[in-house]
Coordinates of C-alpha atoms in Angstrom, one line a residue:
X1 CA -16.6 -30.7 0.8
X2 CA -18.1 -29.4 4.2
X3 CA -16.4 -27.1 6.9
X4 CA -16.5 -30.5 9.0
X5 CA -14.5 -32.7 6.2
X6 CA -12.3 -30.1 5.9
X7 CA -11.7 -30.0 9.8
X8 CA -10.9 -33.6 9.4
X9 CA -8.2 -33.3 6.8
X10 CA -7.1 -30.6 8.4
X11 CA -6.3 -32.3 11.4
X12 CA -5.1 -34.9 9.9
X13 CA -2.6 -32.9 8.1
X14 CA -1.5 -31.4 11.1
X15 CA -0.6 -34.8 12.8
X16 CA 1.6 -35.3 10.1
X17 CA 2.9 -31.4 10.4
X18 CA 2.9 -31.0 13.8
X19 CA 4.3 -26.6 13.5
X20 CA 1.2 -26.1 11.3
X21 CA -1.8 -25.0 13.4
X22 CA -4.8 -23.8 12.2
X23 CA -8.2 -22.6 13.9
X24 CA -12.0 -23.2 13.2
X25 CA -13.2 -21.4 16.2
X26 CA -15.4 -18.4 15.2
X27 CA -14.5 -16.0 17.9
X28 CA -10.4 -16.8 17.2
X29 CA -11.2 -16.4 13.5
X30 CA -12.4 -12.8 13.3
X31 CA -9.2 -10.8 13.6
X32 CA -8.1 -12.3 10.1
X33 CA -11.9 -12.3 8.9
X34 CA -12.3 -8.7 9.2
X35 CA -10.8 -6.0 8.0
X36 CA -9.1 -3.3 9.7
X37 CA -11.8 -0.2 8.9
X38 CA -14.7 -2.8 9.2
X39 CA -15.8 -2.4 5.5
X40 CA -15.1 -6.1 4.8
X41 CA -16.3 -8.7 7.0
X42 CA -15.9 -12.4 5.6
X43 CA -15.9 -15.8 6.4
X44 CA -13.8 -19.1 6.1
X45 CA -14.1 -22.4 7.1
X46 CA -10.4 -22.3 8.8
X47 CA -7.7 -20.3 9.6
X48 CA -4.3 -21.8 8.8
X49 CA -1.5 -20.7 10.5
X50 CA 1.6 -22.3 8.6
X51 CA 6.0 -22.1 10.3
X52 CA 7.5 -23.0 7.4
X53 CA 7.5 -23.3 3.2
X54 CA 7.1 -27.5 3.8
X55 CA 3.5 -26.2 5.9
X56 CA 1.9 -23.7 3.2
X57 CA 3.2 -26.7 0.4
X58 CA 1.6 -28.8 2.1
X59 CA -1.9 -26.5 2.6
X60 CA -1.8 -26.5 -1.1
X61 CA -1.4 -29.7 -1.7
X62 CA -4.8 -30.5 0.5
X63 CA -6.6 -27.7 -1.4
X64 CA -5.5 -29.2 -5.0
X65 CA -7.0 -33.1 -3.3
X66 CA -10.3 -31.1 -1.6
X67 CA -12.5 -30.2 -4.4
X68 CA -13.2 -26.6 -4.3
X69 CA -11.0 -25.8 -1.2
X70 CA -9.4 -22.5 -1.9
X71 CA -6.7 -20.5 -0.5
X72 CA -6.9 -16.7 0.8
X73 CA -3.1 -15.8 1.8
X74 CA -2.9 -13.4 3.7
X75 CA 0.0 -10.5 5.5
X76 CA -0.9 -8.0 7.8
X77 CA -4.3 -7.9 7.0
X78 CA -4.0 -4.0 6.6
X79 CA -5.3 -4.0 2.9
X80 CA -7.5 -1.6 1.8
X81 CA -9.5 -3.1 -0.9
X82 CA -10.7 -6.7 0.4
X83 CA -8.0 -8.4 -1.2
X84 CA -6.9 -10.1 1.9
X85 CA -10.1 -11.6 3.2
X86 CA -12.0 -14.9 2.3
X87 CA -15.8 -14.4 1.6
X88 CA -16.7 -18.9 1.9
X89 CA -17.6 -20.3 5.1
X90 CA -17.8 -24.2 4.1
X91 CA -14.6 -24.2 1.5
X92 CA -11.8 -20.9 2.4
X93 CA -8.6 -21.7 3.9
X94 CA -7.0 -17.7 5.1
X95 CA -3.5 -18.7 4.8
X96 CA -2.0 -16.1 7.8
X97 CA 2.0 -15.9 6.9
X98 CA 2.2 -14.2 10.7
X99 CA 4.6 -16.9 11.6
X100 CA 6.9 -17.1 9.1
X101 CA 8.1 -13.9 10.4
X102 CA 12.1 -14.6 10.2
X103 CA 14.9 -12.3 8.7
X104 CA 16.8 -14.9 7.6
X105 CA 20.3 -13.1 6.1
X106 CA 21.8 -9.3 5.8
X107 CA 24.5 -9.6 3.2
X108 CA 25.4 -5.8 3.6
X109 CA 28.0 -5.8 0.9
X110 CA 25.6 -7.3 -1.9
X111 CA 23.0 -4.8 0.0
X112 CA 20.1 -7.5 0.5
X113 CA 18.1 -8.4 2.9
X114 CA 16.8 -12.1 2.9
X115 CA 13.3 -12.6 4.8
X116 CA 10.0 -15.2 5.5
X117 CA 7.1 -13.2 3.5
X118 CA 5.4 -12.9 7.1
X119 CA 8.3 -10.7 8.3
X120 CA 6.8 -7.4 9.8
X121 CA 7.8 -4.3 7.0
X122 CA 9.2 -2.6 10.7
X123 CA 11.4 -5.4 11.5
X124 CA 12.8 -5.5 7.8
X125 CA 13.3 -1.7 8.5
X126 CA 14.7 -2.4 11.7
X127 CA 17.0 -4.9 10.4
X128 CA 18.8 -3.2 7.4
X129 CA 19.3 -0.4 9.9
X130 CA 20.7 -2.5 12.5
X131 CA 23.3 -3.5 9.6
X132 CA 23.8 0.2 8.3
X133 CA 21.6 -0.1 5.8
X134 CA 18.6 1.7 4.4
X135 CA 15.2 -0.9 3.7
X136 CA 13.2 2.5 1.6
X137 CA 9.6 1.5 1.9
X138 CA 7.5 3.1 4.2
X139 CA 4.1 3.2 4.9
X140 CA 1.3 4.3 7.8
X141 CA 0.7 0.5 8.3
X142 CA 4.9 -0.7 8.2
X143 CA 3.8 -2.3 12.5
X144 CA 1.5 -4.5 11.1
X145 CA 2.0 -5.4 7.0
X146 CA 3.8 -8.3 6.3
X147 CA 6.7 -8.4 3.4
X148 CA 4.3 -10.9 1.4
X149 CA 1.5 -8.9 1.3
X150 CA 3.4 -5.6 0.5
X151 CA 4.8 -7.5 -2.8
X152 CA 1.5 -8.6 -3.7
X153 CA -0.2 -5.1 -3.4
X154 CA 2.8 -3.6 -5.3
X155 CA 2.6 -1.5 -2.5
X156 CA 4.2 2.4 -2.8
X157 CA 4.4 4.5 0.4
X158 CA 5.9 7.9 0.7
X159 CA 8.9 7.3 -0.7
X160 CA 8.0 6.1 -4.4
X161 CA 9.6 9.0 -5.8
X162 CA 13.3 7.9 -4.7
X163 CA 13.4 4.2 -4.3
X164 CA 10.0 2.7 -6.2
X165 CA 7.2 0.9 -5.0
X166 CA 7.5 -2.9 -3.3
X167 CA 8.2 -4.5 -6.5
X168 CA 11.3 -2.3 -7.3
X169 CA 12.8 -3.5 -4.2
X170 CA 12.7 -7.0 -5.0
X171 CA 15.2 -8.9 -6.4
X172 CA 14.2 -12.7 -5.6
X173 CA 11.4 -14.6 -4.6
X174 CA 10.2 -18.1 -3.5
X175 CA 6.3 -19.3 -4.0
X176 CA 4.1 -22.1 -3.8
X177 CA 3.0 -22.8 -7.1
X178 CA -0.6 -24.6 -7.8
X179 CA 0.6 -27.9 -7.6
X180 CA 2.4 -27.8 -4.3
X181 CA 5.5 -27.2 -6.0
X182 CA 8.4 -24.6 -4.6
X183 CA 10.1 -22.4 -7.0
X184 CA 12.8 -21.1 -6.2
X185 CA 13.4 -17.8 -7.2
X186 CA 15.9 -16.6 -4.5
X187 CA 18.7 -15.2 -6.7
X188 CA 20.0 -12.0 -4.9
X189 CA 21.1 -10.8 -8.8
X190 CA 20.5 -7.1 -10.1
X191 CA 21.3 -9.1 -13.6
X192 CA 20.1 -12.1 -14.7
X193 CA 19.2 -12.2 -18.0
X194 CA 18.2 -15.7 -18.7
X195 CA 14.0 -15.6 -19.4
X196 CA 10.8 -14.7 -18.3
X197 CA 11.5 -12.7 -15.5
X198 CA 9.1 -14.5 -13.6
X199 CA 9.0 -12.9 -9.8
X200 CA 7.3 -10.0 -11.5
X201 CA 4.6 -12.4 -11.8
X202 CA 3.6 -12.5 -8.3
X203 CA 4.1 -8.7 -7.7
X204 CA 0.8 -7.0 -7.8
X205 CA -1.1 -10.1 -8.1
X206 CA -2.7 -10.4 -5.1
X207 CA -2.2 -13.6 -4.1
X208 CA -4.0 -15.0 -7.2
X209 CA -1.2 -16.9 -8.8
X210 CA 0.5 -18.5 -5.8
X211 CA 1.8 -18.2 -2.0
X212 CA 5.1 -15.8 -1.7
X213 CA 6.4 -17.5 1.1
X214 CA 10.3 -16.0 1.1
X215 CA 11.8 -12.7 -0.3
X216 CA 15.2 -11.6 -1.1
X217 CA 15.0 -7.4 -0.7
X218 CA 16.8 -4.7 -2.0
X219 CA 18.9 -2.8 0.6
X220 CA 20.7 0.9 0.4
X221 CA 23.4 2.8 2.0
X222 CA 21.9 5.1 4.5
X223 CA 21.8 9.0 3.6
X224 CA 24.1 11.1 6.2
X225 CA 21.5 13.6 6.4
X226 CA 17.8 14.0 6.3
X227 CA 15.7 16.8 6.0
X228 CA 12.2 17.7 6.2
X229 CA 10.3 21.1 5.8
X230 CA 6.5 21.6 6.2
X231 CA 5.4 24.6 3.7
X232 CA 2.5 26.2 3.1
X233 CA 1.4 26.8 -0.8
X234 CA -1.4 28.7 -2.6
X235 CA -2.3 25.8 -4.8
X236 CA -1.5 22.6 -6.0
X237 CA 0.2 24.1 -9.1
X238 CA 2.5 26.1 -6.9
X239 CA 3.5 22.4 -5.3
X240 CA 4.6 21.0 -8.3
X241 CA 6.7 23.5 -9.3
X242 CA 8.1 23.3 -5.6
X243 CA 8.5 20.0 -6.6
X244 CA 10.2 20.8 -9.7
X245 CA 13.1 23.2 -8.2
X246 CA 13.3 20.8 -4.9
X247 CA 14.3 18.2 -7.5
X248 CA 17.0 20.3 -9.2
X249 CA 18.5 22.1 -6.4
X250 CA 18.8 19.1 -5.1
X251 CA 19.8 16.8 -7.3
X252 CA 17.3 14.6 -7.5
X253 CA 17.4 13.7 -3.8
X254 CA 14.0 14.3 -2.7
X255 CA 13.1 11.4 -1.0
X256 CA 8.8 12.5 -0.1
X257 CA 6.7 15.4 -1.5
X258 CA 3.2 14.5 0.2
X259 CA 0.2 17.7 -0.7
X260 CA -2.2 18.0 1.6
X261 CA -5.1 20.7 1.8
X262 CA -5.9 22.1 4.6
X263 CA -9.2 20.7 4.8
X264 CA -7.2 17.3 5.7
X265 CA -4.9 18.8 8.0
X266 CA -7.6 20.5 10.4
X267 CA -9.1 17.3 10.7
X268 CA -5.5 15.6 11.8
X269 CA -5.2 18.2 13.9
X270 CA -9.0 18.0 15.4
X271 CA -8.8 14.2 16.4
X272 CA -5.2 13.3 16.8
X273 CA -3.8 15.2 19.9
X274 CA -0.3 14.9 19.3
X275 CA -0.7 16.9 16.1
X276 CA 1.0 20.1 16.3
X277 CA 0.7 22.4 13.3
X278 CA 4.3 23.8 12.8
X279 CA 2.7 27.2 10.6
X280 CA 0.7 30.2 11.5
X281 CA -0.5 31.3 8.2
X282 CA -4.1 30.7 6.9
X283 CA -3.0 28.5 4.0
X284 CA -5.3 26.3 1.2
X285 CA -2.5 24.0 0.7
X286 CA 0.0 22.2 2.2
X287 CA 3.3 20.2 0.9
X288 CA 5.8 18.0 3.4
X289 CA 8.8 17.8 1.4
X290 CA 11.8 15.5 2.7
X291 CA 15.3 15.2 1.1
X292 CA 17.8 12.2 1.9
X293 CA 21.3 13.0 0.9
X294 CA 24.9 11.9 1.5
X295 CA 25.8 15.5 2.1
X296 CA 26.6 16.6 6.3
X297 CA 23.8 17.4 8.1
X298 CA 24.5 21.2 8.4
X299 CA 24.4 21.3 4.1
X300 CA 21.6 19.6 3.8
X301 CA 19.5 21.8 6.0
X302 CA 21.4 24.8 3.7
X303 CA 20.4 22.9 0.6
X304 CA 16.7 23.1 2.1
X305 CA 16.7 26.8 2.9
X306 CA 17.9 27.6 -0.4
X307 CA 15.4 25.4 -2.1
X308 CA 12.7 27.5 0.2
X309 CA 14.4 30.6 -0.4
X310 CA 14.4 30.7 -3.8
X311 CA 10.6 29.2 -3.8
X312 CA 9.9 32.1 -1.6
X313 CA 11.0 34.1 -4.5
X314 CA 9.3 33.0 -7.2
X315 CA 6.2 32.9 -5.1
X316 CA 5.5 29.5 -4.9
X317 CA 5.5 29.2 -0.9
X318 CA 4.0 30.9 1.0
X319 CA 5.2 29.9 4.6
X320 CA 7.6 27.5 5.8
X321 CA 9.3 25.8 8.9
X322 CA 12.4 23.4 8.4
X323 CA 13.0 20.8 11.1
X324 CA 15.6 20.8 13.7
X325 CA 15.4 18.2 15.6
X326 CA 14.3 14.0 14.5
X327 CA 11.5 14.9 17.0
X328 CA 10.3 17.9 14.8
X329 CA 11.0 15.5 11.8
X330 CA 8.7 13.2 13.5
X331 CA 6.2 15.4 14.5
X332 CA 5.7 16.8 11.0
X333 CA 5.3 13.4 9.5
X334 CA 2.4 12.4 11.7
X335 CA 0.6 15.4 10.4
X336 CA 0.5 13.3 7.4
X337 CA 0.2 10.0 9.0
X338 CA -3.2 10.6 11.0
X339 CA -5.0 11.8 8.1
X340 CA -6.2 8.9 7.2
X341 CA -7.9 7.9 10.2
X342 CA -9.1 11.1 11.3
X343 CA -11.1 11.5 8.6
X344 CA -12.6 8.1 9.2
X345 CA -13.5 9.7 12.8
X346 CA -14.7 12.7 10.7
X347 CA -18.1 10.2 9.1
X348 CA -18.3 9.1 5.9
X349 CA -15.9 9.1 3.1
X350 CA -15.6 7.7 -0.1
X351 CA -12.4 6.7 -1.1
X352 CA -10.2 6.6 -4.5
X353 CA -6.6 5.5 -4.8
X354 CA -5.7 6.8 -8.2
X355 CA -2.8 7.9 -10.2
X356 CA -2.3 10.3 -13.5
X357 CA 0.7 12.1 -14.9
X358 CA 2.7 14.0 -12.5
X359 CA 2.7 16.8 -14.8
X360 CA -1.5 16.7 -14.7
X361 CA -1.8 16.6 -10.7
X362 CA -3.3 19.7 -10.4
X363 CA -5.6 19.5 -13.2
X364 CA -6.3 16.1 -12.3
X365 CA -7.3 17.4 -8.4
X366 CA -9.2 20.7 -10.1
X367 CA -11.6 18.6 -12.7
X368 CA -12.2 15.8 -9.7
X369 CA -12.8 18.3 -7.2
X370 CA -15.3 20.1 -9.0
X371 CA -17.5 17.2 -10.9
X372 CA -17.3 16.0 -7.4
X373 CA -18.8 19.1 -5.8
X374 CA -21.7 19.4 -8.4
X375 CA -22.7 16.5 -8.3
X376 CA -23.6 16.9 -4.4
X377 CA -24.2 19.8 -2.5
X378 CA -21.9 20.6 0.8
X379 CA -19.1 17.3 -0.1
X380 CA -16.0 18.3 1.3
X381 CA -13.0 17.0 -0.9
X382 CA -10.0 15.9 1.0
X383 CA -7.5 15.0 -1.4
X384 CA -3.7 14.0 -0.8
X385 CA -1.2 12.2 -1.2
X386 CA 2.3 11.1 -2.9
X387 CA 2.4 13.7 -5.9
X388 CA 6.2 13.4 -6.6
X389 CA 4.8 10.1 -8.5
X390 CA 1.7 11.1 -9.5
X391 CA -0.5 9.5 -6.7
X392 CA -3.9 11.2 -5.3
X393 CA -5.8 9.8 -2.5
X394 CA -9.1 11.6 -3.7
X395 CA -11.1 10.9 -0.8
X396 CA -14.9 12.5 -1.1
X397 CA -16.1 13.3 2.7
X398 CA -19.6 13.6 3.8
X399 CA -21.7 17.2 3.9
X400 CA -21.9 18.1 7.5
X401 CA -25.5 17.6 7.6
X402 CA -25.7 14.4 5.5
X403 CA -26.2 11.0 7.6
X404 CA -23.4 8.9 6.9
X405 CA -25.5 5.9 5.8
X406 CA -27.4 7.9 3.2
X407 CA -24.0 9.2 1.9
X408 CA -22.5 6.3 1.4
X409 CA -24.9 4.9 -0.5
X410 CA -23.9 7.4 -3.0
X411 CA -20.5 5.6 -3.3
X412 CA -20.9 4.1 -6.9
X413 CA -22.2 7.4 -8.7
X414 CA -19.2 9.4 -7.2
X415 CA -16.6 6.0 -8.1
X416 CA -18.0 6.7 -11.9
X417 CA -17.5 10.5 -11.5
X418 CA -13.6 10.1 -9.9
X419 CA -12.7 7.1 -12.3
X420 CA -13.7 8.5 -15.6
X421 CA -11.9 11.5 -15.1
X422 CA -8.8 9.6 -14.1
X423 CA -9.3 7.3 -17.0
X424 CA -9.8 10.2 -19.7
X425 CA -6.4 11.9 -18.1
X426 CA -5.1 8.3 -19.0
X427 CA -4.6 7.1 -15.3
X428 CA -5.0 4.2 -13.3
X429 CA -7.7 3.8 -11.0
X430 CA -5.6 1.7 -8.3
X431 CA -2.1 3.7 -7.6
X432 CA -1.3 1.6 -4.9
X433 CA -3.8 -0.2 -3.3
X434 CA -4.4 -3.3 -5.2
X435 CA -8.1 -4.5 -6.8
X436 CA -9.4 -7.2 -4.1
X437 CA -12.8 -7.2 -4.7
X438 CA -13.4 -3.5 -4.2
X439 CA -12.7 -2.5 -7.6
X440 CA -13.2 -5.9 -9.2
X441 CA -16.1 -4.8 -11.6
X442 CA -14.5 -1.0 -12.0
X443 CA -11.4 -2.4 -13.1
X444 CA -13.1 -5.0 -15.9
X445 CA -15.2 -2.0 -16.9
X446 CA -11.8 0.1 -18.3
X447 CA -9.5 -3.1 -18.9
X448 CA -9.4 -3.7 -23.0
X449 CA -10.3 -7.0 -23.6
X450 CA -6.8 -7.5 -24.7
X451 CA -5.7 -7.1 -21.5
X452 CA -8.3 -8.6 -19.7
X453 CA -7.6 -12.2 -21.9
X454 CA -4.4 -12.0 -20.9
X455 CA -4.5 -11.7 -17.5
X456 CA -6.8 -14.7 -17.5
X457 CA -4.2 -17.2 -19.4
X458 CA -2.2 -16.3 -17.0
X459 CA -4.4 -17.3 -14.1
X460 CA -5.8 -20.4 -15.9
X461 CA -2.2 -21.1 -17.1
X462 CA -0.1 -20.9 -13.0
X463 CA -3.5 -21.8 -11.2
X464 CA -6.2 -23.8 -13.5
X465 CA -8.1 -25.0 -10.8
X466 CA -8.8 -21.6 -8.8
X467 CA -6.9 -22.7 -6.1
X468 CA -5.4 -19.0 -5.1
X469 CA -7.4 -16.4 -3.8
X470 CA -10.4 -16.5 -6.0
X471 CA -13.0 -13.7 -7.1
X472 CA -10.1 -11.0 -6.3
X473 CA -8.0 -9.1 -8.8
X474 CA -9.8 -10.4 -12.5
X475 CA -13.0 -12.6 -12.7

C-alpha cells in the first residue's frame, strides 16, 4: 500500500470517526518525527492523533486490513533510544496518545489514580497531590512524557530506591490488542491471584505488543517532611557507604541518592545560569541525598544532621549544606536536573544507560572510567546518576580538542568497551531507558538465545503480523 492509499483509508476512517484526526503534512509531522536531541530523525506516512480507546481500536483495525501498515505509538516523545519514532514513509502510522490526556478517577482511600495513557506524568503528579496524595515517579522530562510511554520504557527516575520504577506503580491496564480487541485490565487490586499476570506484559515493551491506552496508578500518602542535603565526598566509595548509614539512620526512608562528579556539576553550573553551587570546597564527588518521612519537619532536618554528623565522623563527607527552604530544595535538585543538557551544550558525548549491583557501583564507575580513558586520550568521563538502585548514566564526553563529528564516530568501540564491563559485572546494559533501535543489535549480542526465543513467541504469539512498533526492542 502507498502513502496516498493509506491517506484514503485514512480519511475514510475518519468520516466514520469524526474525533480521530490525523496529519500527512510534512512540516506538521516533524515534531513527532524527530526526536528531542535530534539523534533520530524518521519518517511516516501519517500522524494519527486518536480521543478515545474506540479511535486507536479502530487504527488497528485499518493496519491489520492494510497490508504492511504498522503502528509506532507514541507518549511524549522524550525517549532516549529511538523507541518512539517510525523510520517508513509509505507504510508507518505514529500513533500520538497526546489527546487522550484525561485523569479520569482519584479514589484516595484505595490510593489510585485512574488516567488516559496520554496524560502528562506532571498532571498525574499534580493530580494525586491535589487529592493529598503522593504519585512517586519523577523524572527531568515529567512536562512532557506521557503515562503510556513511561510504562512502556519501564521508566525509573530519581526515586527508584523508595517507590520502584513505572511498572511498580501500576496496578491495571487497558490495551489494544493485535486484532482490534480491548482488554481490559483495569482492576485497581494489589491482589489478584487468578493467572498470567498479564499487564506486566506491556511494561517495558515498548509498544511492541499493543497500544496502552488507559492506566490504573499506584498512589501514596504524602510524607510530612522532606529533606534534601547536597554533600561533598572524596569518592564514589565514600557515597555508598553514605548511602548505607543514610538508609539506617533513617529507616529506610531515603527517598533519592543521585552521585555526581564534579566534572558534571561545573558543566551545570557553566551553561545553566540558575545553578547555584550550595559548597565551597574543591570536591571530586558529589551526592544529593533526599529523605521523605512521616516525622515533623523540624526532626526530619535533625534526622539529616545526624546522618551528616556522624558521616562527618567516619570521614565519609567531606562538606555539606542541608536545605531550608523548598526554594533551596529546589535549587539543589536542578543541579542535578541540568546535567544532562549541559553536557549536550558541552559537544559530543556518548551515552550509556546501565545498571550493576549497588554494592559494585564504584568498581563498576573505576573499571569503566579507566578502559574508557585508555582507550582515548583527553575523554572526559561524566558519570552519574541514581546509585541508591544501582543505575549509572556513564556518559563519555569529547577531548577538548577533538571535533565532535570525528568523536562520535568513535561511539561503537567505546559502546563495546562500557557494555562488556557492565556485562562481565553481571549488569544490564539498559537501566532505564528502554532498547528502541539504539541498542537493538547490542542487546541481541548479550541476550542468550533462550531468552531471545522467548521474547519472540511472545511477539509472534500477541502481534503475528508486525502490526506494533516494528524493528524496536527484539528483531
Amino acid at each position: 500500500m502507498s502513502a496516498k492509499e493509506l491517506h484514503t483509508a485514512l480519511e475514510r476512517l475518519c468520516k466514520e470517526r469524526p474525533d480521530l484526526r490525523f496529519l500527512s503534512d510534512n512540516e506538521e509531522m516533524t515534531p513527532y518525527l524527530r526526536e528531542w536531541r535530534d539523534a533520530y530523525r524518521g519518517e511516516a506516512a501519517a500522524v494519527a492523533l486518536p480521543s478515545s480507546v474506540e479511535d486507536v481500536a479502530a487504527l488497528v483495525k485499518l493496519a491489520r486490513e492494510c497490508e504492511g501498515v504498522h503502528l509506532v505509538p507514541q507518549g511524549g516523545n522524550t525517549g532516549l533510544v529511538g523507541g518512539q519514532i517510525a523510520f517508513d514513509s509509505e507504510r508507518a502510522i505514529t500513533v500520538s496518545m497526546a489527546r487522550m490526556n484525561r485523569i479520569l478517577e482519584i479514589d484516595p482511600v484505595n490510593n489510585t489514580l485512574t488516567c488516559e495513557a496520554g496524560a502528562l506524568l506532571a498532571d498525574v503528579q499534580a493530580a494525586a497531590d491535589d487529592a493529598g496524595r503522593l504519585f512517586p515517579l519523577s523524572l527531568a522530562s515529567q512536562g512532557s512524557c506521557r503515562i503510556g510511554g513511561v510504562l512502556s520504557t519501564n521508566a525509573g527516575g530519581c526515586e527508584v530506591l523508595r517507590y520502584g520504577c513505572a511498572g511498580d506503580l501500576l496496578l491495571g491496564v487497558e490495551a489494544i490488542l493485535a486484532d482490534g480487541s480491548v482488554w481490559d485490565g483495569m482492576r485497581p487490586l494489589r491482589k489478584d491471584n487468578t493467572g498470567y499476570d498479564l499487564k506486566r506484559l506491556f511494561i517495558g515493551a515498548e509498544g511492541t505488543l499493543g497500544i496502552i491506552t488507559r492506566a490504573v496508578l499506584r498512589l501514596f500518602p504524602k510524607p510530612r517532611s522532606t529533606v534534601c542535603a547536597f554533600v561533598g565526598i572524596a569518592s564514589p566509595s565514600a557515597g555508598l557507604s553514605l548511602l548505607q548509614e543514610a538508609e539506617e539512620m533513617s529507616g529506610g526512608e531515603v527517598t533519592a541518592f543521585e552521585l555526581m562528579p564534579r566534572i558534571a556539576v561545573d558543566m551545570a553550573d557553566r551553561y545553566t545560569p540558575a545553578v547555584r553551587i550550595p559548597l565551597e570546597s574543591d570536591v571530586p564527588w558529589y551526592v544529593l541525598l533526599e529523605i521523605s518521612s512521616s516525622r515533623e519537619q523540624k526532626d526530619a532536618v535533625e534526622m539529616m544532621e545526624n546522618i551528616l554528623a556522624r558521616a562527618f565522623d567516619k570521614n565519609l563527607v567531606l562538606d555539606g549544606a542541608v536545605a531550608n527552604s523548598k526554594a533551596q530544595e529546589e535549587s539543589f535538585w536542578l543541579i542535578r536536573e541540568s546535567i544532562p543538557e549541559s553536557q549536550k551544550r558541552d559537544g559530543g558525548s556518548i551515552k550509556h544507560d546501565v545498571s550493576v549491583s549497588v554494592s559494585r557501583v564504584p568498581e563498576f564507575i573505576e573499571r569503566a572510567t579507566e578502559a574508557s580513558e585508555k582507550a582515548l586520550a583527553g575523554v572526559r568521563v561524566v558519570a552519574f546518576g541514581h546509585v541508591g538502585d544501582g543505575n549509572i548514566h556513564f556518559n563519555v564526553s569529547q577531548p577538548v580538542e577533538m571535533e565532535r563529528a570525528a568523536f562520535m564516530l568513535e561511539s561503537e568501540r567505546f559502546h563495546r568497551i562500557v557494555y562488556d564491563i557492565t556485562l562481565d559485572m553481571g549488569g544490564s546494559i539498559s537501566a532505564e531507558h528502554g532498547i528502541g533501535i539504539a541498542k537493538l543489535e547490542e542487546n541481541a549480542r548479550h541476550k542468550s538465545d533462550t531468552e531471545q526465543n522467548l521474547m519472540r513467541a511472545l511477539k509472534r504469539a500477541l502481534d503475528p503480523n508486525g502490526i506494533f512498533n516494528p524493528g524496536k526492542l527484539i528483531d
